[in-house]
Amino acid sequence: MRNKVVLAALVLALISATAPAANAAANPYERGPAPTAASVEASRGTFAVTSAAVARQSNFGGGTVYTPTSDLTFGAVAISPGFTATQTSVAHFGPRLASYGFVVITINTLSGWDDPDSRGAQLLAALDYVVRTNARVDASRLAVMGHSMGGGGALRAATSRPTLQASIPLAGWHSTKSWPGVKVPTMLLGGQNDPTAPDSQHSVPFYNSITAAPDKAFLELRGGDHSTPRSDNVTVRKYTLSWLKRFVDDDLRYDQFLCPAPTPNTLISAYKDTCPHA
């Protein structure tokens, strides 16, 4: 009997010792420690970050690449500014997202006047650029973000390249209101008091028309204007990071911040989601 007890104890110890390795092997794309309520709202994650300027290219206006300092590979995110704006308006996303384990390129567009469809093509060109030039990028895990017309560009990019893992339009603007061809998991952020791209005319119709994507969400920032969804605030931090982690890295540890969907509160005036996620 004593031998059986000892054997059982050894087996249990072996299982306990190997469980973390087995869990890590089950998802080789997890990057960084398990998230907490505080970490998803923090200004920085655990990776140190380097940055490099990108000169103007023939198919996008150059920008800045932010890379975690690690021997691992990472998903990549391209981010476009809005009408007449430059990458400085979305620059804060670069070092923050990179510090959580993404290669990020914030872009300038070829012209500040470029329409959303042009911005979508430029987002894809920027992703192709980092895939070619950055050894840390995993070409199978790519995403797009953009503000205003850049958000409309993120929708167009998702339609053009359904192999993307995620799309996040921020106060997205586009003259096209119906997007049944989007098959990419898409999170739309809007401002409750946005006079430029009112949610009732842009983000909400976009959300309702995305019928082919397995997962989608719409978050409306209480009291927010057109610039709020691209600003560096804790709500934008929490949900953009969680969406990218969940769908670019397949990191189920972040599902807790997306499902169940949050109820309206002092920061969020409306939220729609397809929870539970596929």
PDB file of C-alpha atoms in Angstrom:
ATOM      1  CA  MET A   1       0.000   0.000   0.000  1.00  0.00           C
ATOM      2  CA  ARG A   2       2.801   2.371   0.956  1.00  0.00           C
ATOM      3  CA  ASN A   3       4.468   1.819  -2.436  1.00  0.00           C
ATOM      4  CA  LYS A   4       1.207   2.672  -4.215  1.00  0.00           C
ATOM      5  CA  VAL A   5       0.884   5.902  -2.236  1.00  0.00           C
ATOM      6  CA  VAL A   6       4.451   6.883  -3.068  1.00  0.00           C
ATOM      7  CA  LEU A   7       3.904   6.077  -6.750  1.00  0.00           C
ATOM      8  CA  ALA A   8       0.717   8.144  -6.849  1.00  0.00           C
ATOM      9  CA  ALA A   9       2.517  11.071  -5.254  1.00  0.00           C
ATOM     10  CA  LEU A  10       5.312  10.865  -7.808  1.00  0.00           C
ATOM     11  CA  VAL A  11       2.841  10.795 -10.708  1.00  0.00           C
ATOM     12  CA  LEU A  12       1.006  13.829  -9.301  1.00  0.00           C
ATOM     13  CA  ALA A  13       4.265  15.721  -8.882  1.00  0.00           C
ATOM     14  CA  LEU A  14       5.265  14.895 -12.446  1.00  0.00           C
ATOM     15  CA  ILE A  15       1.934  16.143 -13.813  1.00  0.00           C
ATOM     16  CA  SER A  16       2.214  19.366 -11.801  1.00  0.00           C
ATOM     17  CA  ALA A  17       5.751  19.968 -13.002  1.00  0.00           C
ATOM     18  CA  THR A  18       4.915  19.483 -16.661  1.00  0.00           C
ATOM     19  CA  ALA A  19       1.556  21.307 -16.745  1.00  0.00           C
ATOM     20  CA  PRO A  20       2.982  24.808 -17.342  1.00  0.00           C
ATOM     21  CA  ALA A  21       5.108  23.531 -20.229  1.00  0.00           C
ATOM     22  CA  ALA A  22       2.113  21.736 -21.707  1.00  0.00           C
ATOM     23  CA  ASN A  23      -0.003  24.886 -21.453  1.00  0.00           C
ATOM     24  CA  ALA A  24       2.734  26.938 -23.095  1.00  0.00           C
ATOM     25  CA  ALA A  25       3.012  24.404 -25.895  1.00  0.00           C
ATOM     26  CA  ALA A  26      -0.753  24.520 -26.428  1.00  0.00           C
ATOM     27  CA  ASN A  27      -0.456  28.178 -27.442  1.00  0.00           C
ATOM     28  CA  PRO A  28       3.044  29.068 -28.644  1.00  0.00           C
ATOM     29  CA  TYR A  29       1.923  32.645 -29.429  1.00  0.00           C
ATOM     30  CA  GLU A  30       1.357  33.799 -25.838  1.00  0.00           C
ATOM     31  CA  ARG A  31       3.670  36.678 -25.065  1.00  0.00           C
ATOM     32  CA  GLY A  32       4.225  38.145 -21.629  1.00  0.00           C
ATOM     33  CA  PRO A  33       2.863  37.236 -18.199  1.00  0.00           C
ATOM     34  CA  ALA A  34      -0.766  36.496 -17.409  1.00  0.00           C
ATOM     35  CA  PRO A  35      -2.745  39.746 -17.599  1.00  0.00           C
ATOM     36  CA  THR A  36      -4.413  41.463 -14.678  1.00  0.00           C
ATOM     37  CA  ALA A  37      -7.007  44.215 -14.416  1.00  0.00           C
ATOM     38  CA  ALA A  38      -4.156  46.633 -13.732  1.00  0.00           C
ATOM     39  CA  SER A  39      -1.785  45.403 -16.444  1.00  0.00           C
ATOM     40  CA  VAL A  40      -4.253  45.812 -19.332  1.00  0.00           C
ATOM     41  CA  GLU A  41      -4.701  49.486 -18.409  1.00  0.00           C
ATOM     42  CA  ALA A  42      -1.023  50.205 -17.722  1.00  0.00           C
ATOM     43  CA  SER A  43       1.032  52.493 -19.929  1.00  0.00           C
ATOM     44  CA  ARG A  44       3.626  49.790 -20.643  1.00  0.00           C
ATOM     45  CA  GLY A  45       4.001  46.028 -20.687  1.00  0.00           C
ATOM     46  CA  THR A  46       7.052  43.948 -19.812  1.00  0.00           C
ATOM     47  CA  PHE A  47       9.042  44.015 -23.081  1.00  0.00           C
ATOM     48  CA  ALA A  48      11.722  46.620 -23.716  1.00  0.00           C
ATOM     49  CA  VAL A  49      11.185  48.283 -27.104  1.00  0.00           C
ATOM     50  CA  THR A  50      13.366  49.657 -29.877  1.00  0.00           C
ATOM     51  CA  SER A  51      12.166  51.978 -32.620  1.00  0.00           C
ATOM     52  CA  ALA A  52      13.326  52.726 -36.146  1.00  0.00           C
ATOM     53  CA  ALA A  53      12.193  55.328 -38.646  1.00  0.00           C
ATOM     54  CA  VAL A  54      10.952  54.167 -42.045  1.00  0.00           C
ATOM     55  CA  ALA A  55      11.552  56.414 -45.038  1.00  0.00           C
ATOM     56  CA  ARG A  56       8.737  57.214 -47.425  1.00  0.00           C
ATOM     57  CA  GLN A  57       7.976  54.244 -49.670  1.00  0.00           C
ATOM     58  CA  SER A  58       6.315  54.056 -53.060  1.00  0.00           C
ATOM     59  CA  ASN A  59       3.124  52.588 -51.580  1.00  0.00           C
ATOM     60  CA  PHE A  60       2.884  54.249 -48.144  1.00  0.00           C
ATOM     61  CA  GLY A  61       4.303  57.383 -46.589  1.00  0.00           C
ATOM     62  CA  GLY A  62       6.871  55.810 -44.274  1.00  0.00           C
ATOM     63  CA  GLY A  63       6.536  55.815 -40.495  1.00  0.00           C
ATOM     64  CA  THR A  64       8.048  54.247 -37.399  1.00  0.00           C
ATOM     65  CA  VAL A  65       8.507  50.574 -36.473  1.00  0.00           C
ATOM     66  CA  TYR A  66       8.459  49.572 -32.807  1.00  0.00           C
ATOM     67  CA  THR A  67       9.908  46.137 -31.982  1.00  0.00           C
ATOM     68  CA  PRO A  68      10.089  44.212 -28.689  1.00  0.00           C
ATOM     69  CA  THR A  69      13.694  43.391 -27.791  1.00  0.00           C
ATOM     70  CA  SER A  70      13.490  39.611 -27.787  1.00  0.00           C
ATOM     71  CA  ASP A  71      14.483  36.579 -29.820  1.00  0.00           C
ATOM     72  CA  LEU A  72      10.809  35.576 -30.108  1.00  0.00           C
ATOM     73  CA  THR A  73       8.570  36.263 -33.075  1.00  0.00           C
ATOM     74  CA  PHE A  74       5.533  38.499 -32.750  1.00  0.00           C
ATOM     75  CA  GLY A  75       2.350  39.453 -34.507  1.00  0.00           C
ATOM     76  CA  ALA A  76       2.447  42.806 -36.302  1.00  0.00           C
ATOM     77  CA  VAL A  77       0.019  45.735 -36.271  1.00  0.00           C
ATOM     78  CA  ALA A  78      -0.099  48.613 -38.777  1.00  0.00           C
ATOM     79  CA  ILE A  79      -1.809  51.833 -37.665  1.00  0.00           C
ATOM     80  CA  SER A  80      -3.015  54.711 -39.861  1.00  0.00           C
ATOM     81  CA  PRO A  81      -3.826  58.286 -38.838  1.00  0.00           C
ATOM     82  CA  GLY A  82      -6.908  60.127 -39.998  1.00  0.00           C
ATOM     83  CA  PHE A  83      -7.622  62.787 -42.604  1.00  0.00           C
ATOM     84  CA  THR A  84      -4.798  65.412 -42.827  1.00  0.00           C
ATOM     85  CA  ALA A  85      -3.102  63.898 -39.740  1.00  0.00           C
ATOM     86  CA  THR A  86       0.317  62.293 -39.455  1.00  0.00           C
ATOM     87  CA  GLN A  87       1.582  59.315 -37.494  1.00  0.00           C
ATOM     88  CA  THR A  88       2.149  61.557 -34.461  1.00  0.00           C
ATOM     89  CA  SER A  89      -1.597  61.393 -33.746  1.00  0.00           C
ATOM     90  CA  VAL A  90      -1.413  57.617 -33.206  1.00  0.00           C
ATOM     91  CA  ALA A  91       2.230  57.394 -32.105  1.00  0.00           C
ATOM     92  CA  HIS A  92       1.452  56.406 -28.505  1.00  0.00           C
ATOM     93  CA  PHE A  93       0.073  53.045 -29.679  1.00  0.00           C
ATOM     94  CA  GLY A  94       3.498  52.049 -31.027  1.00  0.00           C
ATOM     95  CA  PRO A  95       5.661  51.726 -27.914  1.00  0.00           C
ATOM     96  CA  ARG A  96       2.763  50.613 -25.738  1.00  0.00           C
ATOM     97  CA  LEU A  97       1.581  47.721 -27.911  1.00  0.00           C
ATOM     98  CA  ALA A  98       5.172  46.716 -28.665  1.00  0.00           C
ATOM     99  CA  SER A  99       5.874  46.520 -24.932  1.00  0.00           C
ATOM    100  CA  TYR A 100       3.126  43.878 -24.680  1.00  0.00           C
ATOM    101  CA  GLY A 101       4.563  41.782 -27.513  1.00  0.00           C
ATOM    102  CA  PHE A 102       3.691  43.134 -30.962  1.00  0.00           C
ATOM    103  CA  VAL A 103       5.740  44.634 -33.767  1.00  0.00           C
ATOM    104  CA  VAL A 104       3.952  47.905 -34.538  1.00  0.00           C
ATOM    105  CA  ILE A 105       4.275  50.260 -37.479  1.00  0.00           C
ATOM    106  CA  THR A 106       2.600  53.662 -37.260  1.00  0.00           C
ATOM    107  CA  ILE A 107       2.414  55.144 -40.731  1.00  0.00           C
ATOM    108  CA  ASN A 108       2.276  58.424 -42.529  1.00  0.00           C
ATOM    109  CA  THR A 109       0.061  58.302 -45.583  1.00  0.00           C
ATOM    110  CA  LEU A 110       1.236  59.330 -49.027  1.00  0.00           C
ATOM    111  CA  SER A 111      -0.950  62.406 -48.687  1.00  0.00           C
ATOM    112  CA  GLY A 112      -2.909  63.774 -45.768  1.00  0.00           C
ATOM    113  CA  TRP A 113      -5.867  63.916 -48.137  1.00  0.00           C
ATOM    114  CA  ASP A 114      -5.844  60.211 -48.999  1.00  0.00           C
ATOM    115  CA  ASP A 115      -9.288  58.593 -48.854  1.00  0.00           C
ATOM    116  CA  PRO A 116     -10.086  55.572 -46.652  1.00  0.00           C
ATOM    117  CA  ASP A 117      -9.602  53.018 -49.421  1.00  0.00           C
ATOM    118  CA  SER A 118      -6.139  54.390 -50.161  1.00  0.00           C
ATOM    119  CA  ARG A 119      -5.333  54.244 -46.446  1.00  0.00           C
ATOM    120  CA  GLY A 120      -6.444  50.611 -46.369  1.00  0.00           C
ATOM    121  CA  ALA A 121      -4.056  49.753 -49.199  1.00  0.00           C
ATOM    122  CA  GLN A 122      -1.262  51.624 -47.413  1.00  0.00           C
ATOM    123  CA  LEU A 123      -1.898  49.720 -44.165  1.00  0.00           C
ATOM    124  CA  LEU A 124      -1.458  46.459 -46.052  1.00  0.00           C
ATOM    125  CA  ALA A 125       1.668  47.791 -47.774  1.00  0.00           C
ATOM    126  CA  ALA A 126       3.099  48.700 -44.357  1.00  0.00           C
ATOM    127  CA  LEU A 127       2.412  45.197 -43.060  1.00  0.00           C
ATOM    128  CA  ASP A 128       4.109  43.728 -46.123  1.00  0.00           C
ATOM    129  CA  TYR A 129       7.074  46.010 -45.435  1.00  0.00           C
ATOM    130  CA  VAL A 130       7.588  44.813 -41.851  1.00  0.00           C
ATOM    131  CA  VAL A 131       7.146  41.191 -42.911  1.00  0.00           C
ATOM    132  CA  ARG A 132       9.963  41.669 -45.438  1.00  0.00           C
ATOM    133  CA  THR A 133      12.295  43.709 -43.265  1.00  0.00           C
ATOM    134  CA  ASN A 134      11.768  42.666 -39.652  1.00  0.00           C
ATOM    135  CA  ALA A 135      12.882  39.172 -38.639  1.00  0.00           C
ATOM    136  CA  ARG A 136      10.775  39.330 -35.475  1.00  0.00           C
ATOM    137  CA  VAL A 137       7.470  39.399 -37.411  1.00  0.00           C
ATOM    138  CA  ASP A 138       5.305  36.306 -37.751  1.00  0.00           C
ATOM    139  CA  ALA A 139       3.690  36.795 -41.174  1.00  0.00           C
ATOM    140  CA  SER A 140       0.687  34.659 -40.212  1.00  0.00           C
ATOM    141  CA  ARG A 141      -0.381  37.037 -37.406  1.00  0.00           C
ATOM    142  CA  LEU A 142      -1.143  40.495 -38.755  1.00  0.00           C
ATOM    143  CA  ALA A 143      -3.627  43.213 -37.817  1.00  0.00           C
ATOM    144  CA  VAL A 144      -4.651  46.751 -38.766  1.00  0.00           C
ATOM    145  CA  MET A 145      -5.857  49.789 -36.832  1.00  0.00           C
ATOM    146  CA  GLY A 146      -6.699  53.319 -37.862  1.00  0.00           C
ATOM    147  CA  HIS A 147      -8.365  56.526 -36.773  1.00  0.00           C
ATOM    148  CA  SER A 148     -11.175  58.282 -38.668  1.00  0.00           C
ATOM    149  CA  MET A 149     -10.457  57.765 -42.394  1.00  0.00           C
ATOM    150  CA  GLY A 150      -7.673  55.483 -41.203  1.00  0.00           C
ATOM    151  CA  GLY A 151     -10.393  53.489 -39.423  1.00  0.00           C
ATOM    152  CA  GLY A 152     -12.303  53.298 -42.681  1.00  0.00           C
ATOM    153  CA  GLY A 153      -9.034  52.114 -44.154  1.00  0.00           C
ATOM    154  CA  ALA A 154      -8.846  49.363 -41.534  1.00  0.00           C
ATOM    155  CA  LEU A 155     -12.275  48.153 -42.670  1.00  0.00           C
ATOM    156  CA  ARG A 156     -11.205  48.215 -46.321  1.00  0.00           C
ATOM    157  CA  ALA A 157      -7.966  46.390 -45.494  1.00  0.00           C
ATOM    158  CA  ALA A 158      -9.945  43.696 -43.674  1.00  0.00           C
ATOM    159  CA  THR A 159     -12.163  43.255 -46.729  1.00  0.00           C
ATOM    160  CA  SER A 160      -9.184  43.130 -49.087  1.00  0.00           C
ATOM    161  CA  ARG A 161      -7.165  40.697 -46.971  1.00  0.00           C
ATOM    162  CA  PRO A 162      -9.404  38.271 -45.045  1.00  0.00           C
ATOM    163  CA  THR A 163      -6.336  36.461 -43.673  1.00  0.00           C
ATOM    164  CA  LEU A 164      -5.770  39.315 -41.222  1.00  0.00           C
ATOM    165  CA  GLN A 165      -6.248  38.301 -37.614  1.00  0.00           C
ATOM    166  CA  ALA A 166      -7.831  41.530 -36.323  1.00  0.00           C
ATOM    167  CA  SER A 167      -9.032  44.982 -37.332  1.00  0.00           C
ATOM    168  CA  ILE A 168      -9.700  47.953 -35.022  1.00  0.00           C
ATOM    169  CA  PRO A 169     -11.303  51.080 -36.545  1.00  0.00           C
ATOM    170  CA  LEU A 170     -11.108  54.014 -34.116  1.00  0.00           C
ATOM    171  CA  ALA A 171     -13.920  56.525 -34.777  1.00  0.00           C
ATOM    172  CA  GLY A 172     -13.930  54.996 -38.238  1.00  0.00           C
ATOM    173  CA  TRP A 173     -15.178  57.110 -41.163  1.00  0.00           C
ATOM    174  CA  HIS A 174     -16.200  55.735 -44.544  1.00  0.00           C
ATOM    175  CA  SER A 175     -18.836  56.658 -47.100  1.00  0.00           C
ATOM    176  CA  THR A 176     -19.627  52.954 -47.452  1.00  0.00           C
ATOM    177  CA  LYS A 177     -21.852  51.898 -44.560  1.00  0.00           C
ATOM    178  CA  SER A 178     -22.311  48.178 -45.237  1.00  0.00           C
ATOM    179  CA  TRP A 179     -19.442  45.702 -44.786  1.00  0.00           C
ATOM    180  CA  PRO A 180     -20.804  42.159 -45.189  1.00  0.00           C
ATOM    181  CA  GLY A 181     -17.495  41.090 -46.757  1.00  0.00           C
ATOM    182  CA  VAL A 182     -15.463  41.659 -43.574  1.00  0.00           C
ATOM    183  CA  LYS A 183     -14.497  38.257 -42.189  1.00  0.00           C
ATOM    184  CA  VAL A 184     -11.799  39.508 -39.809  1.00  0.00           C
ATOM    185  CA  PRO A 185     -12.523  39.824 -36.059  1.00  0.00           C
ATOM    186  CA  THR A 186     -13.282  43.543 -35.789  1.00  0.00           C
ATOM    187  CA  MET A 187     -13.602  45.887 -32.807  1.00  0.00           C
ATOM    188  CA  LEU A 188     -15.022  49.349 -33.502  1.00  0.00           C
ATOM    189  CA  LEU A 189     -14.459  52.183 -31.016  1.00  0.00           C
ATOM    190  CA  GLY A 190     -16.566  55.320 -31.183  1.00  0.00           C
ATOM    191  CA  GLY A 191     -17.201  58.481 -29.202  1.00  0.00           C
ATOM    192  CA  GLN A 192     -20.669  59.173 -27.827  1.00  0.00           C
ATOM    193  CA  ASN A 193     -20.518  62.839 -28.899  1.00  0.00           C
ATOM    194  CA  ASP A 194     -18.496  62.529 -32.102  1.00  0.00           C
ATOM    195  CA  PRO A 195     -19.592  65.269 -34.556  1.00  0.00           C
ATOM    196  CA  THR A 196     -17.313  64.096 -37.378  1.00  0.00           C
ATOM    197  CA  ALA A 197     -18.130  60.374 -37.550  1.00  0.00           C
ATOM    198  CA  PRO A 198     -21.288  60.012 -35.424  1.00  0.00           C
ATOM    199  CA  ASP A 199     -21.678  56.438 -34.249  1.00  0.00           C
ATOM    200  CA  SER A 200     -25.244  56.323 -35.555  1.00  0.00           C
ATOM    201  CA  GLN A 201     -23.934  57.021 -39.078  1.00  0.00           C
ATOM    202  CA  HIS A 202     -20.644  55.139 -39.014  1.00  0.00           C
ATOM    203  CA  SER A 203     -19.570  52.703 -36.285  1.00  0.00           C
ATOM    204  CA  VAL A 204     -23.039  51.311 -35.526  1.00  0.00           C
ATOM    205  CA  PRO A 205     -23.989  50.659 -39.192  1.00  0.00           C
ATOM    206  CA  PHE A 206     -20.517  49.211 -39.723  1.00  0.00           C
ATOM    207  CA  TYR A 207     -20.977  46.884 -36.750  1.00  0.00           C
ATOM    208  CA  ASN A 208     -24.481  45.798 -37.769  1.00  0.00           C
ATOM    209  CA  SER A 209     -23.409  45.055 -41.351  1.00  0.00           C
ATOM    210  CA  ILE A 210     -20.424  42.880 -40.427  1.00  0.00           C
ATOM    211  CA  THR A 211     -22.218  39.550 -40.647  1.00  0.00           C
ATOM    212  CA  ALA A 212     -19.429  37.279 -41.911  1.00  0.00           C
ATOM    213  CA  ALA A 213     -16.866  37.855 -39.152  1.00  0.00           C
ATOM    214  CA  PRO A 214     -16.899  35.206 -36.424  1.00  0.00           C
ATOM    215  CA  ASP A 215     -16.347  37.890 -33.785  1.00  0.00           C
ATOM    216  CA  LYS A 216     -17.032  41.603 -33.592  1.00  0.00           C
ATOM    217  CA  ALA A 217     -17.509  44.311 -30.979  1.00  0.00           C
ATOM    218  CA  PHE A 218     -18.549  47.951 -30.746  1.00  0.00           C
ATOM    219  CA  LEU A 219     -17.496  50.131 -27.819  1.00  0.00           C
ATOM    220  CA  GLU A 220     -18.806  53.676 -27.384  1.00  0.00           C
ATOM    221  CA  LEU A 221     -16.788  55.926 -25.072  1.00  0.00           C
ATOM    222  CA  ARG A 222     -19.057  57.941 -22.810  1.00  0.00           C
ATOM    223  CA  GLY A 223     -18.832  61.647 -23.591  1.00  0.00           C
ATOM    224  CA  GLY A 224     -16.160  60.981 -26.207  1.00  0.00           C
ATOM    225  CA  ASP A 225     -15.588  63.155 -29.263  1.00  0.00           C
ATOM    226  CA  HIS A 226     -13.887  62.278 -32.547  1.00  0.00           C
ATOM    227  CA  SER A 227     -10.390  62.165 -31.062  1.00  0.00           C
ATOM    228  CA  THR A 228     -11.200  60.196 -27.891  1.00  0.00           C
ATOM    229  CA  PRO A 229     -11.062  56.694 -29.472  1.00  0.00           C
ATOM    230  CA  ARG A 230      -7.463  57.301 -30.556  1.00  0.00           C
ATOM    231  CA  SER A 231      -6.361  58.923 -27.300  1.00  0.00           C
ATOM    232  CA  ASP A 232      -4.204  57.302 -24.650  1.00  0.00           C
ATOM    233  CA  ASN A 233      -6.822  56.547 -21.993  1.00  0.00           C
ATOM    234  CA  VAL A 234      -7.341  53.446 -19.857  1.00  0.00           C
ATOM    235  CA  THR A 235     -10.459  52.269 -21.732  1.00  0.00           C
ATOM    236  CA  VAL A 236      -8.805  52.464 -25.139  1.00  0.00           C
ATOM    237  CA  ARG A 237      -5.714  50.791 -23.695  1.00  0.00           C
ATOM    238  CA  LYS A 238      -7.655  47.929 -22.147  1.00  0.00           C
ATOM    239  CA  TYR A 239      -9.859  47.003 -25.077  1.00  0.00           C
ATOM    240  CA  THR A 240      -7.494  47.511 -28.004  1.00  0.00           C
ATOM    241  CA  LEU A 241      -4.816  45.440 -26.254  1.00  0.00           C
ATOM    242  CA  SER A 242      -7.257  42.705 -25.228  1.00  0.00           C
ATOM    243  CA  TRP A 243      -8.698  42.445 -28.749  1.00  0.00           C
ATOM    244  CA  LEU A 244      -5.270  42.171 -30.352  1.00  0.00           C
ATOM    245  CA  LYS A 245      -4.054  39.665 -27.773  1.00  0.00           C
ATOM    246  CA  ARG A 246      -7.174  37.548 -28.121  1.00  0.00           C
ATOM    247  CA  PHE A 247      -7.265  37.392 -31.907  1.00  0.00           C
ATOM    248  CA  VAL A 248      -3.694  37.980 -33.116  1.00  0.00           C
ATOM    249  CA  ASP A 249      -2.048  35.862 -30.418  1.00  0.00           C
ATOM    250  CA  ASP A 250      -5.026  33.548 -29.750  1.00  0.00           C
ATOM    251  CA  ASP A 251      -4.366  34.372 -26.110  1.00  0.00           C
ATOM    252  CA  LEU A 252      -7.416  33.185 -24.195  1.00  0.00           C
ATOM    253  CA  ARG A 253      -6.062  34.769 -21.030  1.00  0.00           C
ATOM    254  CA  TYR A 254      -7.440  38.081 -22.336  1.00  0.00           C
ATOM    255  CA  ASP A 255     -10.940  36.808 -23.001  1.00  0.00           C
ATOM    256  CA  GLN A 256     -11.882  37.762 -19.433  1.00  0.00           C
ATOM    257  CA  PHE A 257     -11.713  41.448 -20.392  1.00  0.00           C
ATOM    258  CA  LEU A 258     -13.997  41.001 -23.414  1.00  0.00           C
ATOM    259  CA  CYS A 259     -16.512  38.363 -22.322  1.00  0.00           C
ATOM    260  CA  PRO A 260     -18.927  38.743 -20.737  1.00  0.00           C
ATOM    261  CA  ALA A 261     -19.407  42.075 -22.455  1.00  0.00           C
ATOM    262  CA  PRO A 262     -19.110  45.066 -20.116  1.00  0.00           C
ATOM    263  CA  THR A 263     -22.298  46.867 -19.151  1.00  0.00           C
ATOM    264  CA  PRO A 264     -22.558  50.653 -19.639  1.00  0.00           C
ATOM    265  CA  ASN A 265     -20.748  52.587 -16.907  1.00  0.00           C
ATOM    266  CA  THR A 266     -19.079  55.932 -16.304  1.00  0.00           C
ATOM    267  CA  LEU A 267     -16.565  55.238 -19.099  1.00  0.00           C
ATOM    268  CA  ILE A 268     -18.589  53.196 -21.602  1.00  0.00           C
ATOM    269  CA  SER A 269     -21.972  54.416 -22.879  1.00  0.00           C
ATOM    270  CA  ALA A 270     -22.700  51.402 -25.108  1.00  0.00           C
ATOM    271  CA  TYR A 271     -21.152  48.032 -25.907  1.00  0.00           C
ATOM    272  CA  LYS A 272     -22.117  45.328 -28.379  1.00  0.00           C
ATOM    273  CA  ASP A 273     -20.322  42.011 -28.799  1.00  0.00           C
ATOM    274  CA  THR A 274     -20.710  38.486 -30.154  1.00  0.00           C
ATOM    275  CA  CYS A 275     -19.665  36.851 -26.877  1.00  0.00           C
ATOM    276  CA  PRO A 276     -18.810  34.083 -26.364  1.00  0.00           C
ATOM    277  CA  HIS A 277     -16.007  34.255 -28.915  1.00  0.00           C
ATOM    278  CA  ALA A 278     -15.570  31.561 -31.511  1.00  0.00           C
TER     279      ALA A 278
END
